[in-house]
């Protein structure tokens, strides 16, 4: 179970961008074609005017008609002295103190002629101006879509957080249910003959777990305090608790060369992360299997890996397991790993990610925590 909206939004974004780019390319092609037609029209006007001047007779009426009725294209014909001899659709202000520079500043382009006695300049029609505006409009539209998509994705982030908090009550019930079931079992044993002291100890552990769960949920949503704690001790105790309640067919292994590693931690929330990773590993193992926790240190960081021999994670879901709502369990809410990421990355300034996984062979989740508090 996971949210498909980000994927849909990305595809919609790519489709719109492709449409905008295609539209821009089509517009540019259309502009070039219209420009070519207008250049041809200006040349036609020039040659028609030239023929008209040569032979002002009835036989040249067609040429005169072409000159007078060639629509939209502004053009001006200059003699070899650079003086206008004929023009069409030309702004009269350009004729005052006329110069070629004024024409060029107004966007007129020169058409190369074979005749050295004349020069032909023309300006694009209003249609070209409209068409040239379209790519700018499409670029603006694309920018708008990018911004809107970004805002939408940000909104989805907020929606995912809301999903996180909405599912919190169900997660609480799920978390409390396990130790409560255990307590009920211990109470049934107490109804029998003699009370074994070890039973009282186990009941005490489960009651403490209930208190820890309540404390965990009270911390999520607020900034927890970090104090210097031995990560080796906290991790080992958490693993031992899970081990005592797991199937005997699952073997646990704890590896750490250092006897003690003190780093800034919130005991309650960090233990929750380790517990969650171990429980997920247990759920992924069908029958016999192993769960190994490996702790290593560098000069600046502590690296912790939870390695199991479970079913592994399909490649297409590798990046999704930390998203709120994603779960491979039919009755899961997909909140555990999302909370784990929040605890490690936001509260402890660390990293948590899938180091490696293979379907049928297992998974390794890696946590990197700073050895000193990062301000």
mmCIF file of C-alpha atoms in Angstrom:
data_model
loop_
_atom_site.group_PDB
_atom_site.id
_atom_site.type_symbol
_atom_site.label_atom_id
_atom_site.label_comp_id
_atom_site.label_asym_id
_atom_site.label_seq_id
_atom_site.Cartn_x
_atom_site.Cartn_y
_atom_site.Cartn_z
ATOM 1 C CA UNK A 1 0.000 0.000 0.000
ATOM 2 C CA UNK A 2 1.582 3.217 -1.091
ATOM 3 C CA UNK A 3 0.691 6.599 -2.548
ATOM 4 C CA UNK A 4 0.758 6.797 -6.356
ATOM 5 C CA UNK A 5 0.111 10.566 -6.514
ATOM 6 C CA UNK A 6 3.784 11.612 -6.746
ATOM 7 C CA UNK A 7 4.277 9.209 -9.675
ATOM 8 C CA UNK A 8 1.128 10.482 -11.416
ATOM 9 C CA UNK A 9 2.215 14.081 -10.854
ATOM 10 C CA UNK A 10 5.655 13.408 -12.335
ATOM 11 C CA UNK A 11 4.164 11.746 -15.416
ATOM 12 C CA UNK A 12 1.698 14.608 -15.856
ATOM 13 C CA UNK A 13 4.576 17.071 -15.566
ATOM 14 C CA UNK A 14 6.634 15.256 -18.221
ATOM 15 C CA UNK A 15 3.643 15.039 -20.581
ATOM 16 C CA UNK A 16 2.920 18.758 -20.268
ATOM 17 C CA UNK A 17 6.593 19.692 -20.714
ATOM 18 C CA UNK A 18 6.763 17.471 -23.811
ATOM 19 C CA UNK A 19 3.621 19.154 -25.156
ATOM 20 C CA UNK A 20 5.052 22.620 -24.492
ATOM 21 C CA UNK A 21 8.365 21.780 -26.190
ATOM 22 C CA UNK A 22 6.567 20.197 -29.147
ATOM 23 C CA UNK A 23 4.271 23.210 -29.423
ATOM 24 C CA UNK A 24 7.276 25.525 -29.345
ATOM 25 C CA UNK A 25 9.022 23.547 -32.079
ATOM 26 C CA UNK A 26 5.898 23.584 -34.247
ATOM 27 C CA UNK A 27 5.510 27.340 -33.688
ATOM 28 C CA UNK A 28 9.139 28.008 -34.636
ATOM 29 C CA UNK A 29 8.734 25.927 -37.783
ATOM 30 C CA UNK A 30 5.547 27.789 -38.665
ATOM 31 C CA UNK A 31 7.277 31.136 -38.078
ATOM 32 C CA UNK A 32 10.095 30.205 -40.441
ATOM 33 C CA UNK A 33 7.611 29.139 -43.102
ATOM 34 C CA UNK A 34 5.581 32.349 -42.797
ATOM 35 C CA UNK A 35 8.785 34.435 -42.849
ATOM 36 C CA UNK A 36 9.797 32.672 -46.042
ATOM 37 C CA UNK A 37 6.427 33.386 -47.601
ATOM 38 C CA UNK A 38 6.607 37.049 -46.580
ATOM 39 C CA UNK A 39 10.114 37.380 -47.982
ATOM 40 C CA UNK A 40 8.855 35.898 -51.229
ATOM 41 C CA UNK A 41 5.916 38.323 -51.180
ATOM 42 C CA UNK A 42 8.269 41.290 -50.695
ATOM 43 C CA UNK A 43 10.428 40.117 -53.596
ATOM 44 C CA UNK A 44 7.331 39.682 -55.722
ATOM 45 C CA UNK A 45 6.282 43.253 -54.910
ATOM 46 C CA UNK A 46 9.731 44.535 -55.854
ATOM 47 C CA UNK A 47 9.793 42.801 -59.215
ATOM 48 C CA UNK A 48 6.200 43.787 -59.933
ATOM 49 C CA UNK A 49 6.959 47.412 -59.104
ATOM 50 C CA UNK A 50 10.076 47.320 -61.259
ATOM 51 C CA UNK A 51 8.113 46.001 -64.211
ATOM 52 C CA UNK A 52 5.392 48.555 -63.603
ATOM 53 C CA UNK A 53 7.902 51.406 -63.754
ATOM 54 C CA UNK A 54 9.386 50.066 -66.968
ATOM 55 C CA UNK A 55 6.117 49.782 -68.784
ATOM 56 C CA UNK A 56 3.236 51.908 -67.542
ATOM 57 C CA UNK A 57 0.648 50.450 -69.861
ATOM 58 C CA UNK A 58 -2.414 48.302 -69.735
ATOM 59 C CA UNK A 59 -0.251 45.228 -69.986
ATOM 60 C CA UNK A 60 1.365 46.138 -66.660
ATOM 61 C CA UNK A 61 -1.910 46.416 -64.769
ATOM 62 C CA UNK A 62 -1.333 42.983 -63.275
ATOM 63 C CA UNK A 63 1.981 44.125 -61.847
ATOM 64 C CA UNK A 64 0.359 47.232 -60.416
ATOM 65 C CA UNK A 65 -2.390 45.079 -58.907
ATOM 66 C CA UNK A 66 0.222 42.866 -57.204
ATOM 67 C CA UNK A 67 2.021 45.848 -55.761
ATOM 68 C CA UNK A 68 -1.113 47.472 -54.422
ATOM 69 C CA UNK A 69 -2.746 44.313 -53.066
ATOM 70 C CA UNK A 70 0.123 42.415 -51.466
ATOM 71 C CA UNK A 71 -1.275 42.396 -47.916
ATOM 72 C CA UNK A 72 0.339 42.754 -44.501
ATOM 73 C CA UNK A 73 3.979 42.833 -45.607
ATOM 74 C CA UNK A 74 5.658 46.195 -44.998
ATOM 75 C CA UNK A 75 8.478 46.873 -47.439
ATOM 76 C CA UNK A 76 10.500 49.750 -48.841
ATOM 77 C CA UNK A 77 12.613 49.929 -51.995
ATOM 78 C CA UNK A 78 15.713 52.123 -51.889
ATOM 79 C CA UNK A 79 17.713 53.414 -54.818
ATOM 80 C CA UNK A 80 21.484 53.206 -54.963
ATOM 81 C CA UNK A 81 21.684 56.506 -53.052
ATOM 82 C CA UNK A 82 19.760 54.958 -50.171
ATOM 83 C CA UNK A 83 16.617 57.015 -50.789
ATOM 84 C CA UNK A 84 13.145 55.435 -50.638
ATOM 85 C CA UNK A 85 11.572 55.196 -54.095
ATOM 86 C CA UNK A 86 8.595 53.021 -53.191
ATOM 87 C CA UNK A 87 7.109 51.598 -50.029
ATOM 88 C CA UNK A 88 4.046 49.801 -48.777
ATOM 89 C CA UNK A 89 2.519 49.681 -45.270
ATOM 90 C CA UNK A 90 5.412 51.784 -44.014
ATOM 91 C CA UNK A 91 5.134 53.930 -40.891
ATOM 92 C CA UNK A 92 5.366 57.527 -42.150
ATOM 93 C CA UNK A 93 7.568 58.458 -39.176
ATOM 94 C CA UNK A 94 10.338 56.340 -40.687
ATOM 95 C CA UNK A 95 10.482 58.644 -43.708
ATOM 96 C CA UNK A 96 11.410 61.642 -41.546
ATOM 97 C CA UNK A 97 15.210 61.893 -41.601
ATOM 98 C CA UNK A 98 15.229 58.508 -43.232
ATOM 99 C CA UNK A 99 18.128 56.107 -42.678
ATOM 100 C CA UNK A 100 18.779 52.399 -43.022
ATOM 101 C CA UNK A 101 19.660 52.301 -39.307
ATOM 102 C CA UNK A 102 16.142 53.465 -38.441
ATOM 103 C CA UNK A 103 14.711 50.645 -40.530
ATOM 104 C CA UNK A 104 16.901 48.046 -38.854
ATOM 105 C CA UNK A 105 16.004 49.342 -35.396
ATOM 106 C CA UNK A 106 12.351 48.818 -36.324
ATOM 107 C CA UNK A 107 13.044 45.215 -37.243
ATOM 108 C CA UNK A 108 13.261 45.562 -41.029
ATOM 109 C CA UNK A 109 15.413 42.958 -42.749
ATOM 110 C CA UNK A 110 17.220 43.351 -46.083
ATOM 111 C CA UNK A 111 16.557 40.929 -48.901
ATOM 112 C CA UNK A 112 19.530 40.321 -51.153
ATOM 113 C CA UNK A 113 18.885 41.444 -54.739
ATOM 114 C CA UNK A 114 20.871 40.877 -57.911
ATOM 115 C CA UNK A 115 20.208 44.476 -58.995
ATOM 116 C CA UNK A 116 22.941 46.840 -57.658
ATOM 117 C CA UNK A 117 20.683 49.856 -58.240
ATOM 118 C CA UNK A 118 18.144 48.908 -55.597
ATOM 119 C CA UNK A 119 17.924 47.616 -52.030
ATOM 120 C CA UNK A 120 14.839 45.918 -50.606
ATOM 121 C CA UNK A 121 13.894 45.961 -46.909
ATOM 122 C CA UNK A 122 10.812 44.351 -45.431
ATOM 123 C CA UNK A 123 9.217 43.932 -42.030
ATOM 124 C CA UNK A 124 7.299 40.932 -40.790
ATOM 125 C CA UNK A 125 3.545 41.042 -40.590
ATOM 126 C CA UNK A 126 1.451 41.164 -37.435
ATOM 127 C CA UNK A 127 0.946 37.417 -37.807
ATOM 128 C CA UNK A 128 4.677 36.828 -37.361
ATOM 129 C CA UNK A 129 4.701 39.018 -34.257
ATOM 130 C CA UNK A 130 1.860 36.957 -32.817
ATOM 131 C CA UNK A 131 3.566 33.692 -33.722
ATOM 132 C CA UNK A 132 6.863 34.861 -32.211
ATOM 133 C CA UNK A 133 5.028 35.599 -28.979
ATOM 134 C CA UNK A 134 3.741 32.011 -28.755
ATOM 135 C CA UNK A 135 7.113 30.390 -27.780
ATOM 136 C CA UNK A 136 7.507 32.976 -25.007
ATOM 137 C CA UNK A 137 4.001 32.160 -23.846
ATOM 138 C CA UNK A 138 4.819 28.444 -23.914
ATOM 139 C CA UNK A 139 8.011 29.029 -21.916
ATOM 140 C CA UNK A 140 6.010 31.004 -19.361
ATOM 141 C CA UNK A 141 3.486 28.178 -19.274
ATOM 142 C CA UNK A 142 6.247 25.620 -18.718
ATOM 143 C CA UNK A 143 7.718 27.695 -15.861
ATOM 144 C CA UNK A 144 4.253 27.964 -14.359
ATOM 145 C CA UNK A 145 3.806 24.191 -14.614
ATOM 146 C CA UNK A 146 7.210 23.563 -13.004
ATOM 147 C CA UNK A 147 6.367 25.871 -10.102
ATOM 148 C CA UNK A 148 2.868 24.416 -9.767
ATOM 149 C CA UNK A 149 4.252 20.866 -9.835
ATOM 150 C CA UNK A 150 6.820 21.759 -7.180
ATOM 151 C CA UNK A 151 4.120 23.272 -4.966
ATOM 152 C CA UNK A 152 1.963 20.220 -5.603
ATOM 153 C CA UNK A 153 4.770 17.858 -4.630
ATOM 154 C CA UNK A 154 5.392 19.930 -1.511
ATOM 155 C CA UNK A 155 1.704 19.620 -0.763
ATOM 156 C CA UNK A 156 1.963 15.876 -1.212
ATOM 157 C CA UNK A 157 4.763 15.927 1.367
ATOM 158 C CA UNK A 158 2.385 17.604 3.802
ATOM 159 C CA UNK A 159 -0.317 15.111 2.870
ATOM 160 C CA UNK A 160 2.074 12.264 3.606
ATOM 161 C CA UNK A 161 2.800 13.762 7.014
ATOM 162 C CA UNK A 162 -0.927 14.028 7.641
ATOM 163 C CA UNK A 163 -1.252 10.372 6.693
ATOM 164 C CA UNK A 164 1.503 9.640 9.184
ATOM 165 C CA UNK A 165 -0.304 11.346 12.039
ATOM 166 C CA UNK A 166 -3.726 9.964 11.034
ATOM 167 C CA UNK A 167 -2.370 6.438 11.239
ATOM 168 C CA UNK A 168 -0.660 7.079 14.552
ATOM 169 C CA UNK A 169 -3.591 5.908 16.661
ATOM 170 C CA UNK A 170 -3.766 2.636 14.716
ATOM 171 C CA UNK A 171 -0.014 2.185 15.062
ATOM 172 C CA UNK A 172 -0.323 2.845 18.793
ATOM 173 C CA UNK A 173 -2.994 0.177 19.114
ATOM 174 C CA UNK A 174 -0.818 -2.225 17.134
ATOM 175 C CA UNK A 175 2.259 -1.499 19.266
ATOM 176 C CA UNK A 176 0.418 -1.862 22.560
ATOM 177 C CA UNK A 177 -1.405 -4.995 21.440
ATOM 178 C CA UNK A 178 1.676 -7.249 21.464
ATOM 179 C CA UNK A 179 2.780 -6.699 25.077
ATOM 180 C CA UNK A 180 -0.828 -6.697 26.283
ATOM 181 C CA UNK A 181 -1.373 -10.127 24.762
ATOM 182 C CA UNK A 182 1.782 -11.271 26.485
ATOM 183 C CA UNK A 183 0.597 -9.834 29.816
ATOM 184 C CA UNK A 184 -2.694 -11.666 29.523
ATOM 185 C CA UNK A 185 -0.782 -14.889 29.000
ATOM 186 C CA UNK A 186 1.376 -14.253 32.078
ATOM 187 C CA UNK A 187 -1.727 -13.508 34.130
ATOM 188 C CA UNK A 188 -3.200 -16.843 33.134
ATOM 189 C CA UNK A 189 -0.039 -18.512 34.404
ATOM 190 C CA UNK A 190 -0.324 -16.640 37.701
ATOM 191 C CA UNK A 191 -3.680 -18.263 38.261
ATOM 192 C CA UNK A 192 -1.931 -21.585 38.528
ATOM 193 C CA UNK A 193 -0.245 -22.993 41.602
ATOM 194 C CA UNK A 194 3.059 -21.329 42.479
ATOM 195 C CA UNK A 195 4.340 -18.027 41.083
ATOM 196 C CA UNK A 196 7.726 -18.315 39.415
ATOM 197 C CA UNK A 197 9.894 -15.204 40.039
ATOM 198 C CA UNK A 198 10.970 -15.256 36.381
ATOM 199 C CA UNK A 199 7.346 -14.736 35.383
ATOM 200 C CA UNK A 200 7.180 -11.589 37.492
ATOM 201 C CA UNK A 201 10.365 -10.364 35.794
ATOM 202 C CA UNK A 202 8.887 -10.916 32.332
ATOM 203 C CA UNK A 203 5.728 -9.092 33.358
ATOM 204 C CA UNK A 204 7.854 -6.214 34.557
ATOM 205 C CA UNK A 205 9.639 -6.085 31.176
ATOM 206 C CA UNK A 206 6.357 -5.958 29.286
ATOM 207 C CA UNK A 207 4.955 -3.266 31.544
ATOM 208 C CA UNK A 208 8.091 -1.231 30.959
ATOM 209 C CA UNK A 209 7.596 -1.745 27.246
ATOM 210 C CA UNK A 210 4.100 -0.299 27.521
ATOM 211 C CA UNK A 211 5.527 2.747 29.243
ATOM 212 C CA UNK A 212 8.181 3.089 26.547
ATOM 213 C CA UNK A 213 5.552 2.937 23.814
ATOM 214 C CA UNK A 214 3.526 5.678 25.454
ATOM 215 C CA UNK A 215 6.695 7.744 25.814
ATOM 216 C CA UNK A 216 7.623 7.199 22.173
ATOM 217 C CA UNK A 217 4.350 8.536 20.846
ATOM 218 C CA UNK A 218 4.504 11.516 23.155
ATOM 219 C CA UNK A 219 7.904 12.405 21.644
ATOM 220 C CA UNK A 220 6.981 12.152 17.961
ATOM 221 C CA UNK A 221 6.027 15.597 16.703
ATOM 222 C CA UNK A 222 8.229 17.416 19.193
ATOM 223 C CA UNK A 223 11.996 17.825 19.285
ATOM 224 C CA UNK A 224 13.420 15.159 21.622
ATOM 225 C CA UNK A 225 16.516 15.699 23.725
ATOM 226 C CA UNK A 226 19.740 13.841 22.939
ATOM 227 C CA UNK A 227 22.150 12.775 25.645
ATOM 228 C CA UNK A 228 25.424 10.857 25.555
ATOM 229 C CA UNK A 229 24.585 7.144 25.661
ATOM 230 C CA UNK A 230 26.355 3.902 24.873
ATOM 231 C CA UNK A 231 24.912 2.840 21.519
ATOM 232 C CA UNK A 232 26.369 -0.650 21.947
ATOM 233 C CA UNK A 233 24.473 -1.203 25.193
ATOM 234 C CA UNK A 234 21.180 0.278 23.946
ATOM 235 C CA UNK A 235 21.309 -1.718 20.711
ATOM 236 C CA UNK A 236 22.201 -4.994 22.422
ATOM 237 C CA UNK A 237 19.424 -4.664 25.015
ATOM 238 C CA UNK A 238 16.861 -3.893 22.318
ATOM 239 C CA UNK A 239 17.968 -6.869 20.243
ATOM 240 C CA UNK A 240 17.884 -9.158 23.286
ATOM 241 C CA UNK A 241 14.310 -8.076 24.033
ATOM 242 C CA UNK A 242 13.199 -8.876 20.480
ATOM 243 C CA UNK A 243 15.182 -12.110 20.481
ATOM 244 C CA UNK A 244 13.439 -13.366 23.619
ATOM 245 C CA UNK A 245 10.081 -13.019 21.856
ATOM 246 C CA UNK A 246 11.074 -14.287 18.412
ATOM 247 C CA UNK A 247 10.968 -17.825 17.081
ATOM 248 C CA UNK A 248 13.840 -20.063 18.102
ATOM 249 C CA UNK A 249 14.301 -20.841 14.398
ATOM 250 C CA UNK A 250 15.641 -17.324 13.893
ATOM 251 C CA UNK A 251 19.234 -16.834 15.000
ATOM 252 C CA UNK A 252 20.409 -13.423 16.214
ATOM 253 C CA UNK A 253 23.997 -12.226 15.982
ATOM 254 C CA UNK A 254 25.498 -9.046 17.434
ATOM 255 C CA UNK A 255 28.922 -7.898 16.193
ATOM 256 C CA UNK A 256 30.844 -4.919 17.530
ATOM 257 C CA UNK A 257 34.573 -4.716 18.143
ATOM 258 C CA UNK A 258 34.221 -1.851 20.613
ATOM 259 C CA UNK A 259 32.861 -2.616 24.057
ATOM 260 C CA UNK A 260 31.387 0.856 24.329
ATOM 261 C CA UNK A 261 30.577 3.712 21.918
ATOM 262 C CA UNK A 262 29.106 6.826 23.479
ATOM 263 C CA UNK A 263 27.247 9.123 21.076
ATOM 264 C CA UNK A 264 24.310 11.585 21.313
ATOM 265 C CA UNK A 265 21.126 9.502 21.410
ATOM 266 C CA UNK A 266 17.542 9.557 22.483
ATOM 267 C CA UNK A 267 17.289 6.118 24.053
ATOM 268 C CA UNK A 268 13.550 5.674 23.623
ATOM 269 C CA UNK A 269 13.328 6.694 19.988
ATOM 270 C CA UNK A 270 16.565 5.024 18.885
ATOM 271 C CA UNK A 271 15.500 1.750 20.510
ATOM 272 C CA UNK A 272 12.209 2.061 18.638
ATOM 273 C CA UNK A 273 14.096 2.214 15.324
ATOM 274 C CA UNK A 274 16.190 -0.872 16.113
ATOM 275 C CA UNK A 275 13.113 -2.738 17.287
ATOM 276 C CA UNK A 276 11.219 -1.818 14.145
ATOM 277 C CA UNK A 277 14.049 -2.973 11.878
ATOM 278 C CA UNK A 278 14.354 -6.260 13.766
ATOM 279 C CA UNK A 279 10.591 -6.888 13.640
ATOM 280 C CA UNK A 280 10.571 -6.201 9.889
ATOM 281 C CA UNK A 281 13.441 -8.657 9.466
ATOM 282 C CA UNK A 282 11.555 -11.279 11.469
ATOM 283 C CA UNK A 283 8.451 -10.773 9.325
ATOM 284 C CA UNK A 284 10.498 -11.202 6.136
ATOM 285 C CA UNK A 285 11.945 -14.546 7.235
ATOM 286 C CA UNK A 286 9.865 -17.581 6.375
ATOM 287 C CA UNK A 287 11.009 -20.438 8.582
ATOM 288 C CA UNK A 288 14.652 -20.493 9.582
ATOM 289 C CA UNK A 289 16.878 -17.483 9.142
ATOM 290 C CA UNK A 290 19.368 -15.088 10.674
ATOM 291 C CA UNK A 291 19.367 -11.471 11.807
ATOM 292 C CA UNK A 292 22.722 -9.807 12.319
ATOM 293 C CA UNK A 293 23.435 -6.386 13.800
ATOM 294 C CA UNK A 294 26.859 -4.988 12.960
ATOM 295 C CA UNK A 295 28.266 -1.821 14.569
ATOM 296 C CA UNK A 296 31.427 -0.152 13.267
ATOM 297 C CA UNK A 297 33.022 3.185 14.024
ATOM 298 C CA UNK A 298 34.949 5.765 12.040
ATOM 299 C CA UNK A 299 36.561 8.970 13.242
ATOM 300 C CA UNK A 300 33.313 10.921 12.861
ATOM 301 C CA UNK A 301 30.494 8.413 12.565
ATOM 302 C CA UNK A 302 29.037 5.181 13.874
ATOM 303 C CA UNK A 303 27.777 2.809 11.177
ATOM 304 C CA UNK A 304 25.119 0.275 12.122
ATOM 305 C CA UNK A 305 23.753 -2.410 9.819
ATOM 306 C CA UNK A 306 20.762 -4.695 10.341
ATOM 307 C CA UNK A 307 21.237 -7.667 8.012
ATOM 308 C CA UNK A 308 18.680 -10.443 7.538
ATOM 309 C CA UNK A 309 18.281 -13.534 5.362
ATOM 310 C CA UNK A 310 14.640 -12.774 4.609
ATOM 311 C CA UNK A 311 12.660 -12.420 1.418
ATOM 312 C CA UNK A 312 14.340 -9.186 0.287
ATOM 313 C CA UNK A 313 12.806 -6.126 -1.354
ATOM 314 C CA UNK A 314 11.890 -5.966 -5.068
ATOM 315 C CA UNK A 315 14.043 -3.418 -6.896
ATOM 316 C CA UNK A 316 11.098 -1.218 -7.915
ATOM 317 C CA UNK A 317 10.113 -0.777 -4.252
ATOM 318 C CA UNK A 318 13.613 -0.191 -2.864
ATOM 319 C CA UNK A 319 13.190 3.611 -2.782
ATOM 320 C CA UNK A 320 9.623 3.451 -1.453
ATOM 321 C CA UNK A 321 9.983 1.534 1.783
ATOM 322 C CA UNK A 322 10.551 4.706 3.820
ATOM 323 C CA UNK A 323 7.491 6.473 2.374
ATOM 324 C CA UNK A 324 4.406 6.786 4.608
ATOM 325 C CA UNK A 325 1.775 4.281 3.557
ATOM 326 C CA UNK A 326 4.064 1.748 1.888
ATOM 327 C CA UNK A 327 3.860 -1.747 3.365
ATOM 328 C CA UNK A 328 4.287 -5.307 2.145
ATOM 329 C CA UNK A 329 2.067 -6.566 4.955
ATOM 330 C CA UNK A 330 -1.656 -6.976 4.359
ATOM 331 C CA UNK A 331 -2.432 -5.524 7.781
ATOM 332 C CA UNK A 332 0.440 -3.054 7.828
ATOM 333 C CA UNK A 333 0.024 0.707 7.764
ATOM 334 C CA UNK A 334 3.450 1.508 6.364
ATOM 335 C CA UNK A 335 4.389 3.859 9.206
ATOM 336 C CA UNK A 336 7.229 2.065 10.989
ATOM 337 C CA UNK A 337 10.055 2.776 8.533
ATOM 338 C CA UNK A 338 8.723 6.252 7.831
ATOM 339 C CA UNK A 339 8.963 7.035 11.537
ATOM 340 C CA UNK A 340 12.396 5.387 11.654
ATOM 341 C CA UNK A 341 13.646 7.731 8.941
ATOM 342 C CA UNK A 342 12.197 10.738 10.767
ATOM 343 C CA UNK A 343 13.856 9.681 14.025
ATOM 344 C CA UNK A 344 17.275 9.020 12.473
ATOM 345 C CA UNK A 345 17.472 11.860 9.948
ATOM 346 C CA UNK A 346 15.538 14.680 11.623
ATOM 347 C CA UNK A 347 16.145 13.987 15.310
ATOM 348 C CA UNK A 348 19.644 12.452 15.205
ATOM 349 C CA UNK A 349 21.104 14.177 12.096
ATOM 350 C CA UNK A 350 21.924 10.781 10.632
ATOM 351 C CA UNK A 351 21.092 8.695 7.593
ATOM 352 C CA UNK A 352 19.103 5.504 7.071
ATOM 353 C CA UNK A 353 18.833 3.681 3.759
ATOM 354 C CA UNK A 354 18.806 0.293 2.056
ATOM 355 C CA UNK A 355 22.467 -0.649 1.636
ATOM 356 C CA UNK A 356 21.641 -3.724 -0.424
ATOM 357 C CA UNK A 357 18.803 -6.157 -0.992
ATOM 358 C CA UNK A 358 18.051 -9.132 -3.181
ATOM 359 C CA UNK A 359 14.769 -10.969 -3.588
ATOM 360 C CA UNK A 360 15.015 -14.301 -1.784
ATOM 361 C CA UNK A 361 18.421 -13.543 -0.251
ATOM 362 C CA UNK A 362 17.780 -10.807 2.295
ATOM 363 C CA UNK A 363 18.226 -7.129 3.040
ATOM 364 C CA UNK A 364 20.741 -4.850 4.720
ATOM 365 C CA UNK A 365 19.496 -1.584 6.225
ATOM 366 C CA UNK A 366 22.258 0.843 7.151
ATOM 367 C CA UNK A 367 22.194 3.642 9.724
ATOM 368 C CA UNK A 368 24.896 6.321 9.968
ATOM 369 C CA UNK A 369 24.980 8.455 13.127
ATOM 370 C CA UNK A 370 27.383 11.277 14.022
ATOM 371 C CA UNK A 371 29.628 10.665 17.034
ATOM 372 C CA UNK A 372 29.313 14.308 18.032
ATOM 373 C CA UNK A 373 26.253 16.496 18.218
ATOM 374 C CA UNK A 374 25.799 18.522 15.004
ATOM 375 C CA UNK A 375 24.469 21.989 15.754
#
